[in-house]
mmCIF file of C-alpha atoms in Angstrom:
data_model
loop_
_atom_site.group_PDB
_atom_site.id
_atom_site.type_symbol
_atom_site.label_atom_id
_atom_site.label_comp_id
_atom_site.label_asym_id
_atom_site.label_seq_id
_atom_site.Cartn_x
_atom_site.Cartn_y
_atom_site.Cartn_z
ATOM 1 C CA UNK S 1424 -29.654 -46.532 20.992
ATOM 2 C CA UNK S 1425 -32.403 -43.813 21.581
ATOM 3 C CA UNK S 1426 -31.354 -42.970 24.770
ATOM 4 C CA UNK S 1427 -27.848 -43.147 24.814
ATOM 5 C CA UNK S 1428 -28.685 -40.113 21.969
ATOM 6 C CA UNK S 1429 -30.882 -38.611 24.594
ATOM 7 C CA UNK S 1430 -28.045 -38.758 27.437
ATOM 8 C CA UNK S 1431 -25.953 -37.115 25.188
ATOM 9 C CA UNK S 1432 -27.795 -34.291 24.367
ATOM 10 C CA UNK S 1433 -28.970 -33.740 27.845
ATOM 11 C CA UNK S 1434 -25.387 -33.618 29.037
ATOM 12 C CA UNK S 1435 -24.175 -30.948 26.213
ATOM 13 C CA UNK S 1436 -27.835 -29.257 27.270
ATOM 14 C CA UNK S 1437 -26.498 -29.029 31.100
ATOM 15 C CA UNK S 1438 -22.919 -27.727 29.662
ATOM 16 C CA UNK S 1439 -23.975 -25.294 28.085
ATOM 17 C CA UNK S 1440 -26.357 -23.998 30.516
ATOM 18 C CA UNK S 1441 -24.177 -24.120 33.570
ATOM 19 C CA UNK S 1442 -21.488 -22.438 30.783
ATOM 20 C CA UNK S 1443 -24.241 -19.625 30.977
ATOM 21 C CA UNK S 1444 -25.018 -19.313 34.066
ATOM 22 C CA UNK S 1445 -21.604 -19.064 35.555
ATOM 23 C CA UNK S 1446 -20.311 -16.906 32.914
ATOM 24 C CA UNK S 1447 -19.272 -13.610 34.327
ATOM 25 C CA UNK S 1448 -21.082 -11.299 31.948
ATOM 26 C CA UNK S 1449 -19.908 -7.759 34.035
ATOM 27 C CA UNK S 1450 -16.407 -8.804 33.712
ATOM 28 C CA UNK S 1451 -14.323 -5.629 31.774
ATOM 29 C CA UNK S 1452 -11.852 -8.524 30.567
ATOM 30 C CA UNK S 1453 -14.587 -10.364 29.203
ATOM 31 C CA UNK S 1454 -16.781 -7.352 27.884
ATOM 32 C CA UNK S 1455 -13.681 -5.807 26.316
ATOM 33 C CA UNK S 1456 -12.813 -9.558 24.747
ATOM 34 C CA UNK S 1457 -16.393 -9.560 22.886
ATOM 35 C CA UNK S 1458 -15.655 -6.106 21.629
ATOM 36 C CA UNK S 1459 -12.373 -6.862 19.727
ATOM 37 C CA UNK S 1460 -13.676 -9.947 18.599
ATOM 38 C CA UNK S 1461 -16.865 -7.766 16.885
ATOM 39 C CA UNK S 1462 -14.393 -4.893 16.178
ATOM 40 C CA UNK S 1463 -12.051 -7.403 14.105
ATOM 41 C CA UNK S 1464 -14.946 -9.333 12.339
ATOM 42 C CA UNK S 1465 -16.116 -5.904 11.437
ATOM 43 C CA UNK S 1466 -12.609 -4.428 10.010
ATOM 44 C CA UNK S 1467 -12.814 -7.914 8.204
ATOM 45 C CA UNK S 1468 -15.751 -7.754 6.372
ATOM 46 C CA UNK S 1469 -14.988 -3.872 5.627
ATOM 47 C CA UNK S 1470 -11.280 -4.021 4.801
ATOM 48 C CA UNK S 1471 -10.488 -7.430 3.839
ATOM 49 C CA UNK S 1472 -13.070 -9.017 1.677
ATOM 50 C CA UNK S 1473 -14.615 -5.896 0.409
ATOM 51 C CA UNK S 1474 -11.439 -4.246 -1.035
ATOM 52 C CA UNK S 1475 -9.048 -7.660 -1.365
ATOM 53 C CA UNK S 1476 -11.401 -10.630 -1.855
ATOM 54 C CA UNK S 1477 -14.104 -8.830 -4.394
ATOM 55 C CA UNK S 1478 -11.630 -7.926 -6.987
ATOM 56 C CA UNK S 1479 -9.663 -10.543 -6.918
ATOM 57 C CA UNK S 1480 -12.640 -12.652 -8.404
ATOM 58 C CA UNK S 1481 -13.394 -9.701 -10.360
ATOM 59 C CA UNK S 1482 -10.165 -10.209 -11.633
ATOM 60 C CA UNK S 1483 -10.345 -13.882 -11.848
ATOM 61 C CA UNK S 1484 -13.955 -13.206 -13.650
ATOM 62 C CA UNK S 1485 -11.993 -10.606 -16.219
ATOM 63 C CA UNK S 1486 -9.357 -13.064 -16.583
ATOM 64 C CA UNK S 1487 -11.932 -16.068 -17.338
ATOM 65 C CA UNK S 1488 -14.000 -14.057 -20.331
ATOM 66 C CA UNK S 1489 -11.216 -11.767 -21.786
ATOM 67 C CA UNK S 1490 -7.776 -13.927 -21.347
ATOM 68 C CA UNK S 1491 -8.026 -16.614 -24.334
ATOM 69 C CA UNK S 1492 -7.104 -20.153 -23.342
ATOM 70 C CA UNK S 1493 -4.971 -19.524 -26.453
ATOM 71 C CA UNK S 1494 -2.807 -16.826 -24.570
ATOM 72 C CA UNK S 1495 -2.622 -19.158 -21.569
ATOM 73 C CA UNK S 1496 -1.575 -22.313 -22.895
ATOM 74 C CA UNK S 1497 1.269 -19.914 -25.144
ATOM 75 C CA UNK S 1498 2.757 -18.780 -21.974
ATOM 76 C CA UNK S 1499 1.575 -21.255 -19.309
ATOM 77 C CA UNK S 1500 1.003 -24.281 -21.074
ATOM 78 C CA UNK S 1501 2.966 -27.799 -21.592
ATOM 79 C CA UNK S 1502 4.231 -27.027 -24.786
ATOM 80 C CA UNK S 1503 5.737 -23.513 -23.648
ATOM 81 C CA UNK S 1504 9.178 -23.556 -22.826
ATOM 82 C CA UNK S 1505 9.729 -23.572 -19.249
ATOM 83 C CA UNK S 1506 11.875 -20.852 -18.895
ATOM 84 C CA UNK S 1507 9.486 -18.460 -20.610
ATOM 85 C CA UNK S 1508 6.245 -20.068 -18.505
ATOM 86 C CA UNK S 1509 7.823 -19.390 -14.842
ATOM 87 C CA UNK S 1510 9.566 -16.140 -16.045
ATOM 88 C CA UNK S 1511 6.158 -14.998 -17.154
ATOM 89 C CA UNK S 1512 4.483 -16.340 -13.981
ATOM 90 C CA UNK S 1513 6.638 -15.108 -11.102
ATOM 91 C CA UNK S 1514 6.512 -11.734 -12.942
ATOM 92 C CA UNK S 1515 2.901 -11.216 -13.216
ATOM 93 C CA UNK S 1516 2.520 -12.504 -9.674
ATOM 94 C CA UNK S 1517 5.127 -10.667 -8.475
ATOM 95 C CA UNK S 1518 3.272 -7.225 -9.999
ATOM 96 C CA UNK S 1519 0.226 -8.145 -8.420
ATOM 97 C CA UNK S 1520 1.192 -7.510 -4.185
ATOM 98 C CA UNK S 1521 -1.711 -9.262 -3.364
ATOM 99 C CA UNK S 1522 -2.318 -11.329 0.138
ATOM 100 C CA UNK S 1523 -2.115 -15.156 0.499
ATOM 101 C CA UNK S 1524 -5.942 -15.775 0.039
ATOM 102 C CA UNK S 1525 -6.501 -12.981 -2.661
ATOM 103 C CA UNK S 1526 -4.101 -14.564 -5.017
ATOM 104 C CA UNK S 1527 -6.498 -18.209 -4.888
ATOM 105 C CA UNK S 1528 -9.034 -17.102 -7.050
ATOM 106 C CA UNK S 1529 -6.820 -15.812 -9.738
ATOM 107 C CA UNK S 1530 -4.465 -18.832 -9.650
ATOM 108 C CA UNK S 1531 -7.354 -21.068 -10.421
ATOM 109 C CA UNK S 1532 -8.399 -18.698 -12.834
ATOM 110 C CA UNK S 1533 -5.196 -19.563 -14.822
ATOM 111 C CA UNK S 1534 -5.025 -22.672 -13.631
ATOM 112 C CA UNK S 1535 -8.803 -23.881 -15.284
ATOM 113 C CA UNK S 1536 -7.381 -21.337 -18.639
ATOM 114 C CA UNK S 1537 -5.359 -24.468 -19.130
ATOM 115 C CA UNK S 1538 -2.155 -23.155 -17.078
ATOM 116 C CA UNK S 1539 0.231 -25.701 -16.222
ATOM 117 C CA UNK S 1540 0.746 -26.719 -12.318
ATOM 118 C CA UNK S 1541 4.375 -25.814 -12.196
ATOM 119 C CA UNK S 1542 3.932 -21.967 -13.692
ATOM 120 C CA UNK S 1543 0.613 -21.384 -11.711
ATOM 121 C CA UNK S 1544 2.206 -22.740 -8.505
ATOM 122 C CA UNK S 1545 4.817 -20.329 -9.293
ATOM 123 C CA UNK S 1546 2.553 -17.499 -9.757
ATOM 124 C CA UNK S 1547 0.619 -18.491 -6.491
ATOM 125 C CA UNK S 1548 3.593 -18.166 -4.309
ATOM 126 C CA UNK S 1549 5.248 -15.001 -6.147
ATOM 127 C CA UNK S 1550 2.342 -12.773 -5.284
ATOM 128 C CA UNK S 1551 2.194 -13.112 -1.653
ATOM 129 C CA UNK S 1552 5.373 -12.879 -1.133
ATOM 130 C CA UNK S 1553 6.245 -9.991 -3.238
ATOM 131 C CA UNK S 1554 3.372 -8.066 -1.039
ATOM 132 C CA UNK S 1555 4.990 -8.991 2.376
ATOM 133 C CA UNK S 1556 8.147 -7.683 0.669
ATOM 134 C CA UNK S 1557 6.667 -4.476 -0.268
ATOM 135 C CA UNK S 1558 4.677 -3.667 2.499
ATOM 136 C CA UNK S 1559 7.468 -4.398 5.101
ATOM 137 C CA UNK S 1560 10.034 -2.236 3.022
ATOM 138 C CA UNK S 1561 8.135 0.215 1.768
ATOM 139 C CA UNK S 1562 4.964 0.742 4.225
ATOM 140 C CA UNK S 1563 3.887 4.506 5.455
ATOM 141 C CA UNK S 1564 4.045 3.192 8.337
ATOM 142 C CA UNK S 1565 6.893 4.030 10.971
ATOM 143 C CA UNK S 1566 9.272 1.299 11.599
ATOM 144 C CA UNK S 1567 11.546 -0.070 14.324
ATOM 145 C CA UNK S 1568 15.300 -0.795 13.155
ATOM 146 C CA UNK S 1569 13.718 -4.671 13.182
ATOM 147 C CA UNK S 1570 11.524 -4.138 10.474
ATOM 148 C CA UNK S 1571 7.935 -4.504 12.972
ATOM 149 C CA UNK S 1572 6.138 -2.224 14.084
ATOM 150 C CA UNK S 1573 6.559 0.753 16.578
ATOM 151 C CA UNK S 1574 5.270 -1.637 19.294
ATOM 152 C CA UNK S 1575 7.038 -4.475 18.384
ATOM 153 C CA UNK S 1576 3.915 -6.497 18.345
ATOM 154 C CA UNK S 1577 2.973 -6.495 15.036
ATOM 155 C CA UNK S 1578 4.561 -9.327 12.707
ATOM 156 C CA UNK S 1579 1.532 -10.038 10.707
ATOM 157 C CA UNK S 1580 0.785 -8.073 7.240
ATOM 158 C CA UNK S 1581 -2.011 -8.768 5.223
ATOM 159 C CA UNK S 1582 -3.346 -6.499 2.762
ATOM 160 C CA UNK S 1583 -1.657 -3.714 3.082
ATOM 161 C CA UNK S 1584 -2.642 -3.841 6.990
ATOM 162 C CA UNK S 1585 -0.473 -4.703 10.170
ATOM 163 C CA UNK S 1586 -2.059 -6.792 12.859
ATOM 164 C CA UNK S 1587 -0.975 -4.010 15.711
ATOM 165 C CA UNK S 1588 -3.090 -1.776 13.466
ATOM 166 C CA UNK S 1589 -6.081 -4.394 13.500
ATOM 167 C CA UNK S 1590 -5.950 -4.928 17.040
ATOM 168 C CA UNK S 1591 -5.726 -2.692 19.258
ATOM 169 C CA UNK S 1592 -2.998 -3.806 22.331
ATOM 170 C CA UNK S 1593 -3.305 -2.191 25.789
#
């Protein structure tokens, strides 16, 4: 059993070296690869978690200590009527124009408050898509008569940001 472990790692040990020493490190295709992939992790920690990710569980921290599980169950709970519940949840997602993973932590902030599935899963998916909606209607940015970007590349919005605008296309 020992050695079959010991063949194993020996053969991911010569894979990985050979991977090395083959690579072609002067390569522009490969040097300008590891600078978009830095350049993107970089805009991501700067633009996306900074500004979209740390107040939304701000948020979802405000909405935890000053939202009453009182007011929650009222408008989200079993005993609401449903009507009132959704209505009340697809319009206070829909005000929101956040991104797909900025609207998590404040759905199960309501959703721990004592929400019900049905009106939190509404307000989950009536955020996102109310900020696609805004940002591809009413963005700064120039459009084509398609609705994408000027380079037709882009098809991606997140945060208030295109993906042409992320990455940078020859």
């Amino acid at each position: 059993m020992g050695t079959r472990k010991d063949i194993k790692f020996l053969i991911w040990t010569v894979v990985i070296f050979s991977a090395a020493f083959f690579m072609p490190v002067n390569s522009e295709t490969l040097l300008t690869a590891i600078h978009s992939i830095l350049d993107l992790a970089r805009w991501y920690a700067r633009e996306h978690i900074v500004l979209c990710l740390l107040p939304a569980f701000f948020i979802a921290g405000v909405i935890a200590v000053f939202v009453s599980q009182g007011a929650v169950l009222k408008y989200f709970g079993a005993n609401a009527k449903k009507w009132v519940s959704y209505t009340v949840a697809s319009v206070s997602g829909g005000i929101l124009a956040v991104c797909s993973c900025t609207i998590l932590p404040l759905f199960t902030s309501i959703y721990k408050r004592g929400a019900g599935l049905g009106p939190a899963i509404a307000f989950l998916y009536s955020g996102p898509n109310n900020q696609h909606t805004f940002n591809n209607s009413h963005s700064p940015y120039p459009r084509t008569g398609d609705g994408t970007c000027p380079s037709n590349r882009c098809r991606f919005v997140c945060c208030g940001y295109r993906s042409c605008d992320v990455v940078r296309f020859p």
